[in-house]
Amino acid sequence: MTRRSLLPLLAATFLGGFVALPVVAVLVTAFSDGPAAFMAALAAPAARNAFRLTVATGALVAVVNAVAGTLLAWVLARSRCFGRGLLDALIDLPFAIPTLVTGLMLVILVGPQSDAGAWLEARGVRVLFTWVAIVIALLFVTLPIVVRAVLPVLEEIDLDQEDAAATLGAWPAFTFRRVILPAILPAVLQGALLTFARALGEFGAVVIVAGNIPHRTLTAPVHVFGAVESGDLVGASAMSVVLIALSMSLMLITDRYRRAWLAPRTEGR
Amino acid sequence: MSAGGPARAHRLRDRAARTFLVGSACGWVGLLVLAPLAAILYGAFREGPARFFSSLLGDGGRHALLLTIALAALAAVVNGVFGTLIAWVLVRERFRGRALLNSLVDLPFAISPVIIGFALLLVLGPHGWLGPLVEASGTKIVFAWPAMAIATIFVSIPFVIREVALVLEQADLDQEQAAYTLGAGAFTTFIKVTLPNIRWGLVYGVLLTTARSLGEFGAVLVVSGGIANATETGTLFVFRSLDDRRDLAAYSMSVALAGLSLALLLAMEFVKRRVRRNSGAAR
């Protein structure tokens, strides 16, 4: 009898102390000077521009990864070519590499000291310390998310349907749009939303390549870091509350979505 | 099937489309993943392996690497034990507040590491909520290893819980109940029946925890103070080396950290294969 109440209590203490308490502390600090100060901290031009940049780059990365991730999942599911195992492993690589190292890799690759960077610079294209570098870093970090969401669904689909459509003379594009896409669309959307949520919080990969120029290449997480360093607790916690609320609701939506859409479909088959 | 003209044309057309798609997929991954990887390997070993090791281990590098490994090991042990406990409680027990506990589990993945570090400062810092308590205890927590350990544990909490819960949900309740009915205590039942069932899920979760902890940067940066030879982890060493324009040291440490994580990734592939074989044999 004691065991039954003791273990949940222990679990609640661990999660409450480690996770809930710090998050509540951020929430309380954000409103410690009243709601007006909270709103003022978010309305400051530096905060607004940082948030806008983060949302814009995150959305772009989610769209690009939705397309590229679907293509990669299709290749992994349908082709049995040489090097498929290598491709499979390479796609998971970004999860294993520290995000700071990701940023450093891009600096080496496209920085002004590198061959590729010098070549681009000579043609008037600057990548490092612009929003383009932020997008590339985010694309690397989030590469596996859509692939891993779509691949299991694609592997479930009956190959017969696809083959039948192809045998009947349908163009691959037609087969894809009419047969494959309807089945995988929920998984693609789920992966895209998770990609966006992940991109909202990325710090290590971005902080090195972005240059962190206020109003131009300074993202919301970097804005939080700057505010913490300069002792602006309300500014740091106000932006934190917005980011936490946004990515938490995105994760809740995808969770509901998965249960409502994916479960009945796969069970019905 | 007839080998007629239209069918053959279709097959040719399909093959061309397929080749194009496979080619662009490989090109995308090559450009996005392989090229940066090759760049950093070239950067780290350009001046030979001897310079690689001397810049990796010199100027606080050895201390940073050891501290990173120690923090990752601590996070793996703490999250391995408490993660298993929490997963067991969430799957097997029914109590009030279970839904709330469940939603707390994924929270660390939804929060930026910088914000996690900041939140810990608000609780443990000198003016934080537990500041007086920390001061009374006489131990230095913020800007010292305990806060770094707490930050590392925080960011990697969900891995073990998720993996173990997944296995627990599929495991047979009958075995546990049989052992319990036959007179085995709760602890004996867990060690002899439950643990062998969840073994590979636990190993997988612990490996993921370790890999994630090795690369932690944002949360540790905020709570550590980044003092060389004291509170500097591998990633913080990379960050400082870049600031000091000691590029080779930054590249070498990056390759070492990525190499360690990759070794864990390979171990995970091995575990995944074992799990698949085990579940296949059970069916």
Coordinates of C-alpha atoms in Angstrom, one line a residue, chain A residues 14-15 17-20 22-23 95 98-99 198 201-204 251, chain B residues 68 71-72 74-76 78-79 104-120 146-162 205-223 233 235:
Chain A
F14 CA 11.7 14.6 -9.6
L15 CA 9.8 16.1 -12.6
G17 CA 11.7 19.9 -9.1
F18 CA 13.7 19.5 -12.3
V19 CA 11.2 20.7 -14.9
A20 CA 8.1 22.4 -13.4
P22 CA 12.2 26.3 -13.2
V23 CA 9.5 26.9 -15.8
F95 CA 20.9 14.2 -34.1
P98 CA 26.5 18.7 -31.1
T99 CA 24.6 21.7 -32.5
R198 CA 12.6 22.7 -32.9
G201 CA 14.6 27.1 -29.9
E202 CA 17.8 26.4 -31.7
F203 CA 20.8 28.2 -30.2
G204 CA 24.1 26.5 -30.6
M251 CA 3.8 19.9 -29.7
Chain B
T68 CA 32.0 16.6 -20.5
L71 CA 28.6 15.1 -16.8
A72 CA 27.2 12.9 -19.5
L74 CA 26.1 11.4 -14.4
A75 CA 23.1 12.4 -16.6
A76 CA 23.0 8.9 -18.0
V78 CA 20.4 9.8 -13.0
N79 CA 18.1 9.8 -16.0
L104 CA 5.8 17.5 -18.0
V105 CA 7.8 14.7 -19.5
D106 CA 8.2 16.2 -23.0
L107 CA 8.6 19.7 -21.8
P108 CA 12.5 19.7 -21.9
F109 CA 12.3 19.0 -25.7
A110 CA 9.9 22.0 -26.2
I111 CA 12.2 24.5 -24.5
S112 CA 15.3 26.1 -25.9
P113 CA 18.4 25.1 -24.0
V114 CA 19.3 28.8 -23.3
I115 CA 15.9 29.2 -21.6
I116 CA 16.5 26.1 -19.6
G117 CA 19.8 27.5 -18.3
F118 CA 18.1 30.8 -17.6
A119 CA 15.3 29.1 -15.7
L120 CA 17.8 27.3 -13.6
P146 CA 26.4 21.0 -9.7
A147 CA 24.3 23.5 -11.8
M148 CA 26.0 22.2 -15.0
A149 CA 25.0 18.7 -14.0
I150 CA 21.4 19.8 -13.3
A151 CA 21.2 21.5 -16.7
T152 CA 22.6 18.4 -18.5
I153 CA 20.0 16.2 -16.7
F154 CA 17.2 18.6 -17.5
V155 CA 17.8 18.7 -21.3
S156 CA 18.0 14.9 -21.6
I157 CA 15.1 13.9 -19.3
P158 CA 12.6 12.6 -21.9
F159 CA 14.9 10.0 -23.7
V160 CA 14.8 7.2 -21.2
I161 CA 11.2 7.8 -20.1
R162 CA 10.0 7.6 -23.8
G205 CA 17.4 5.5 -23.9
V206 CA 20.6 5.8 -21.9
L207 CA 22.7 5.9 -25.1
L208 CA 20.5 8.7 -26.5
T209 CA 20.8 10.5 -23.1
T210 CA 24.6 10.3 -23.3
A211 CA 24.9 11.4 -26.9
R212 CA 22.6 14.4 -26.2
S213 CA 24.6 15.3 -23.0
L214 CA 27.9 15.2 -24.8
G215 CA 26.7 18.0 -27.1
E216 CA 24.8 20.2 -24.7
F217 CA 25.8 23.8 -25.1
G218 CA 23.1 26.5 -24.5
A219 CA 21.9 25.5 -21.0
V220 CA 25.5 24.8 -19.7
L221 CA 26.8 28.1 -21.2
V222 CA 24.3 30.1 -19.1
V223 CA 24.8 28.3 -15.8
T233 CA 32.9 21.5 -21.0
T235 CA 31.4 22.6 -26.3

